[in-house]
XYZ file of C-alpha atoms in Angstrom:
323
model
C 89.276 -50.404 -75.634
C 90.657 -47.675 -73.357
C 89.196 -44.173 -73.618
C 90.104 -40.777 -72.240
C 89.116 -41.023 -68.551
C 87.560 -38.311 -66.428
C 90.467 -38.602 -63.939
C 93.313 -40.986 -63.168
C 93.193 -42.177 -59.574
C 96.369 -42.793 -57.581
C 95.487 -45.845 -55.516
C 92.850 -47.460 -53.334
C 92.399 -46.344 -49.719
C 90.122 -48.803 -47.902
C 87.210 -51.219 -48.372
C 83.872 -51.079 -46.558
C 82.540 -54.432 -45.360
C 79.629 -55.312 -43.106
C 79.535 -57.772 -40.202
C 76.975 -58.543 -37.487
C 79.530 -58.454 -34.642
C 82.177 -55.726 -34.527
C 83.941 -57.325 -31.553
C 84.542 -60.533 -33.514
C 85.672 -58.609 -36.594
C 88.090 -56.503 -34.570
C 89.560 -59.624 -32.958
C 90.096 -61.201 -36.377
C 91.678 -58.056 -37.837
C 94.051 -57.709 -34.874
C 95.167 -61.296 -35.500
C 95.493 -60.358 -39.179
C 97.882 -57.513 -38.309
C 95.760 -54.373 -37.996
C 95.225 -51.922 -35.134
C 92.056 -50.104 -34.106
C 92.018 -46.513 -35.362
C 88.512 -45.607 -34.207
C 85.238 -47.252 -33.292
C 81.632 -46.119 -32.937
C 78.468 -48.024 -32.061
C 78.012 -49.098 -35.660
C 81.414 -48.832 -37.381
C 84.957 -50.107 -36.857
C 87.964 -48.377 -38.434
C 91.284 -50.241 -38.543
C 94.750 -49.118 -39.640
C 98.089 -50.720 -40.413
C 101.551 -49.729 -39.254
C 102.142 -47.056 -41.890
C 100.797 -43.523 -42.389
C 97.381 -44.432 -43.837
C 94.806 -43.330 -41.224
C 92.437 -46.193 -42.078
C 92.865 -49.324 -44.221
C 89.698 -51.293 -43.361
C 86.162 -50.228 -42.426
C 83.460 -52.551 -41.060
C 79.868 -51.395 -40.643
C 77.440 -53.191 -38.356
C 74.940 -55.258 -40.345
C 74.442 -58.470 -42.249
C 77.682 -59.832 -43.750
C 78.461 -58.209 -47.080
C 80.475 -55.717 -49.097
C 79.438 -52.078 -49.411
C 82.251 -50.809 -51.625
C 85.653 -49.162 -51.464
C 87.532 -45.893 -51.937
C 89.964 -44.620 -54.546
C 92.450 -41.812 -53.839
C 92.308 -38.778 -56.136
C 95.579 -37.219 -57.291
C 94.454 -33.663 -56.459
C 91.603 -31.507 -55.186
C 91.011 -30.450 -58.778
C 90.526 -34.082 -59.783
C 88.119 -34.620 -56.896
C 86.062 -31.627 -58.030
C 86.170 -32.780 -61.637
C 84.897 -36.275 -60.880
C 82.295 -34.952 -58.413
C 80.917 -32.780 -61.197
C 80.463 -35.770 -63.473
C 77.210 -37.619 -64.061
C 76.302 -40.069 -61.320
C 78.614 -38.699 -58.610
C 77.503 -37.063 -55.372
C 78.481 -33.532 -54.331
C 81.721 -33.329 -52.355
C 81.188 -33.946 -48.642
C 83.346 -34.545 -45.557
C 84.802 -38.025 -45.199
C 83.722 -39.241 -41.769
C 86.607 -41.511 -40.834
C 90.037 -41.203 -39.185
C 92.136 -38.674 -41.074
C 89.135 -36.717 -42.292
C 89.314 -35.436 -45.845
C 86.686 -35.140 -48.564
C 84.840 -37.566 -50.806
C 82.415 -38.027 -53.657
C 80.453 -41.249 -54.169
C 78.953 -43.125 -57.105
C 77.507 -46.592 -57.748
C 79.181 -49.091 -60.062
C 77.442 -51.554 -62.445
C 77.008 -54.270 -59.767
C 75.695 -51.876 -57.119
C 78.873 -51.150 -55.125
C 79.422 -47.697 -53.679
C 82.690 -46.336 -55.090
C 84.189 -43.367 -53.250
C 86.880 -41.019 -54.451
C 88.664 -39.387 -51.515
C 91.219 -36.633 -51.112
C 92.868 -34.721 -48.297
C 93.115 -37.384 -45.615
C 95.638 -36.414 -42.934
C 98.375 -39.058 -42.548
C 98.565 -40.892 -39.249
C 101.709 -41.233 -37.177
C 103.368 -44.477 -38.321
C 103.372 -47.162 -35.645
C 106.498 -48.865 -37.010
C 109.109 -48.252 -39.674
C 107.555 -51.276 -41.414
C 110.652 -51.835 -43.516
C 111.491 -55.188 -45.083
C 114.121 -57.151 -43.215
C 117.691 -57.297 -44.502
C 118.383 -60.514 -46.439
C 121.455 -62.476 -47.508
C 120.693 -64.122 -50.844
C 123.050 -65.458 -53.500
C 125.521 -62.680 -54.273
C 123.477 -59.963 -52.499
C 124.340 -59.667 -48.831
C 122.523 -57.064 -46.727
C 123.125 -58.393 -43.222
C 126.606 -58.610 -41.699
C 127.358 -59.929 -38.226
C 123.703 -59.868 -37.185
C 121.468 -62.950 -36.953
C 117.958 -62.877 -38.355
C 115.340 -63.040 -35.598
C 111.646 -62.988 -36.477
C 109.313 -62.389 -33.530
C 106.153 -64.438 -33.296
C 102.938 -62.523 -33.840
C 100.750 -61.008 -36.557
C 101.936 -59.822 -39.949
C 103.032 -56.207 -40.253
C 100.256 -54.803 -42.444
C 101.400 -51.794 -44.481
C 98.495 -50.722 -46.673
C 95.348 -51.738 -48.503
C 96.504 -52.917 -51.897
C 93.759 -54.383 -54.095
C 90.462 -56.206 -54.420
C 88.844 -58.767 -56.709
C 85.260 -58.344 -57.874
C 83.090 -61.032 -59.443
C 80.791 -59.606 -62.109
C 78.603 -60.814 -65.011
C 80.750 -59.032 -67.619
C 84.407 -58.287 -66.724
C 84.912 -56.302 -69.929
C 81.938 -54.046 -69.178
C 83.281 -53.506 -65.650
C 86.673 -52.515 -67.031
C 85.088 -50.117 -69.520
C 83.100 -48.417 -66.751
C 86.069 -48.062 -64.384
C 88.477 -47.056 -67.143
C 86.183 -44.271 -68.327
C 85.884 -42.727 -64.874
C 89.097 -43.570 -63.027
C 91.658 -44.283 -65.735
C 92.481 -47.879 -64.791
C 94.592 -49.703 -67.378
C 94.993 -53.414 -68.107
C 98.038 -55.306 -66.866
C 96.908 -58.818 -67.870
C 93.771 -60.470 -69.167
C 92.820 -64.150 -68.991
C 90.683 -65.093 -71.983
C 88.284 -67.930 -72.641
C 88.849 -67.153 -76.330
C 90.450 -64.151 -78.048
C 88.483 -61.063 -77.077
C 86.474 -62.944 -74.408
C 88.094 -62.143 -71.036
C 87.072 -64.021 -67.913
C 89.501 -62.081 -65.710
C 91.088 -58.643 -66.172
C 93.897 -57.424 -63.897
C 93.961 -53.606 -63.786
C 96.350 -51.036 -62.326
C 96.307 -47.306 -61.716
C 97.776 -45.193 -64.503
C 100.553 -43.147 -62.886
C 102.365 -42.379 -66.117
C 106.075 -43.119 -65.773
C 105.741 -43.777 -62.030
C 105.405 -47.505 -61.203
C 102.159 -48.847 -59.757
C 101.035 -52.203 -58.387
C 100.386 -54.806 -61.101
C 96.733 -54.778 -60.103
C 94.525 -52.571 -57.999
C 91.293 -54.296 -59.080
C 90.773 -57.705 -60.656
C 87.465 -58.114 -62.477
C 86.537 -61.785 -62.825
C 83.537 -63.580 -64.261
C 80.876 -64.511 -61.738
C 80.070 -67.725 -63.647
C 82.263 -69.741 -61.268
C 80.477 -68.209 -58.276
C 77.051 -69.277 -59.487
C 76.227 -65.943 -61.075
C 76.481 -64.029 -57.792
C 78.232 -60.677 -58.244
C 80.201 -59.104 -55.421
C 83.504 -59.373 -53.606
C 85.895 -62.267 -54.028
C 88.631 -60.878 -51.763
C 90.280 -57.799 -50.311
C 94.058 -57.655 -49.958
C 96.743 -55.920 -47.882
C 100.439 -55.589 -48.552
C 102.699 -56.714 -45.719
C 106.327 -55.740 -45.250
C 108.141 -58.840 -46.485
C 107.919 -62.576 -47.012
C 108.632 -63.278 -43.343
C 105.458 -61.368 -42.525
C 103.484 -63.685 -44.796
C 104.860 -66.804 -43.104
C 104.842 -65.415 -39.553
C 101.306 -64.139 -40.075
C 100.245 -67.544 -41.353
C 101.596 -69.225 -38.229
C 99.938 -66.641 -35.976
C 96.527 -66.986 -37.637
C 96.835 -70.770 -37.490
C 97.656 -70.619 -33.777
C 94.575 -68.435 -33.260
C 92.430 -71.109 -34.993
C 91.444 -68.779 -37.819
C 89.994 -70.206 -41.037
C 92.512 -70.541 -43.902
C 91.391 -70.212 -47.513
C 94.456 -70.628 -49.753
C 98.217 -70.297 -49.379
C 101.039 -69.837 -48.980
C 102.033 -69.586 -52.661
C 103.278 -67.235 -55.392
C 100.897 -65.996 -58.057
C 101.782 -66.027 -61.730
C 100.009 -62.788 -62.686
C 101.304 -60.089 -60.370
C 103.964 -62.420 -58.875
C 102.839 -61.813 -55.272
C 103.631 -64.223 -52.479
C 100.104 -64.679 -51.097
C 98.139 -66.082 -48.189
C 94.316 -65.948 -47.980
C 92.192 -66.194 -44.826
C 88.484 -66.033 -44.026
C 87.023 -63.641 -41.515
C 84.376 -65.110 -39.171
C 81.721 -64.806 -41.911
C 83.784 -66.276 -44.751
C 84.782 -62.959 -46.345
C 88.242 -63.495 -47.852
C 91.189 -61.354 -46.697
C 94.678 -61.673 -48.226
C 98.235 -60.933 -47.142
C 100.745 -60.391 -49.960
C 104.259 -59.150 -50.630
C 106.763 -58.866 -53.499
C 104.292 -57.934 -56.233
C 105.140 -56.644 -59.705
C 105.412 -52.899 -60.376
C 104.488 -51.605 -63.851
C 104.475 -48.098 -65.264
C 102.061 -47.013 -67.985
C 104.436 -48.068 -70.780
C 103.981 -51.810 -70.086
C 101.609 -53.318 -72.640
C 98.755 -55.601 -71.522
C 99.444 -59.324 -71.378
C 96.994 -61.884 -72.782
C 96.804 -65.463 -71.544
C 94.507 -68.359 -72.317
C 92.437 -69.804 -69.520
C 94.537 -72.983 -69.609
C 97.910 -71.268 -69.118
C 98.311 -71.792 -65.375
C 97.200 -68.391 -64.138
C 96.720 -69.227 -60.454
C 100.169 -69.715 -58.920
C 103.746 -70.711 -59.632
C 104.222 -72.725 -56.446
C 102.178 -73.584 -53.394
C 98.953 -75.524 -52.889
C 96.422 -75.836 -55.685
C 93.636 -73.276 -55.674
C 90.699 -74.685 -53.688
C 87.351 -74.841 -55.446
C 85.879 -72.626 -52.708
C 88.174 -69.725 -53.582
C 86.327 -68.601 -56.726
C 83.127 -67.873 -54.799
C 81.658 -64.467 -54.083
C 82.710 -64.266 -50.447
C 80.712 -61.087 -49.715
C 77.527 -60.068 -51.495
C 76.790 -56.463 -52.384
C 74.927 -54.681 -49.573
C 73.853 -51.075 -49.210
């Protein structure tokens, strides 16, 4: 059951992964559609085409997942959450764009940051969706559609999926601190969720259908951690063009292209060089806080509406929790 949260976060900002070779990770992420924002001896910061100063962080080390960052709605909210039990004092955020952060540890050991005050970067592209002619809606007159070959146009970090022993307990913890609300739950039996799709509570302002998906780690052999991290691209052509580009670069596909049922995104999943799953998506659902949670049985076709069947490898924990 939802409770009164300490704050209501606005969005996610970036994940923090680990990899033993930053050159190889950077090469993969460039093929995926990102651009280097900054690099040190032991950390790689990547951005997309939009104003976010960083959308992906990789630290040098054994493959794994350190955690991720939420965006606070205000400095007051940052101070409020930093003053709560289990959170660190406010400190500078050492990444492109600067800003401030507080950090805590979630029930499976991930470091969860709340950040505020990052300076926007200069956009590298307008990153607008292309004009389409569909049915009775015509947006393009006298101009042919030409899609250049190359990587997807990555806009922003959008969501992540975490495998955990108890999805309901994870939701309760995140709801109490950050105000996440349920969009859809997949249940083994009534009141026994095996997957909970959660969004940020922005009141009457729409938000992505899910910012975090908590799923049972039973299918991953009881290993908690990251299933996947996901970035929104500009339009469906970016999904397909990006797929072709990654294929041409001999990257490792995981699952796609298809359209999910819950969230409705057109999706495409790829593995980085260490098997950590990264997703492109576009055309996802937008819900405001008035939309009631949906409840589906585990047998109600929750994976996708069209596209290839979900591979058995997809449900794994692709990146273990590391500190």
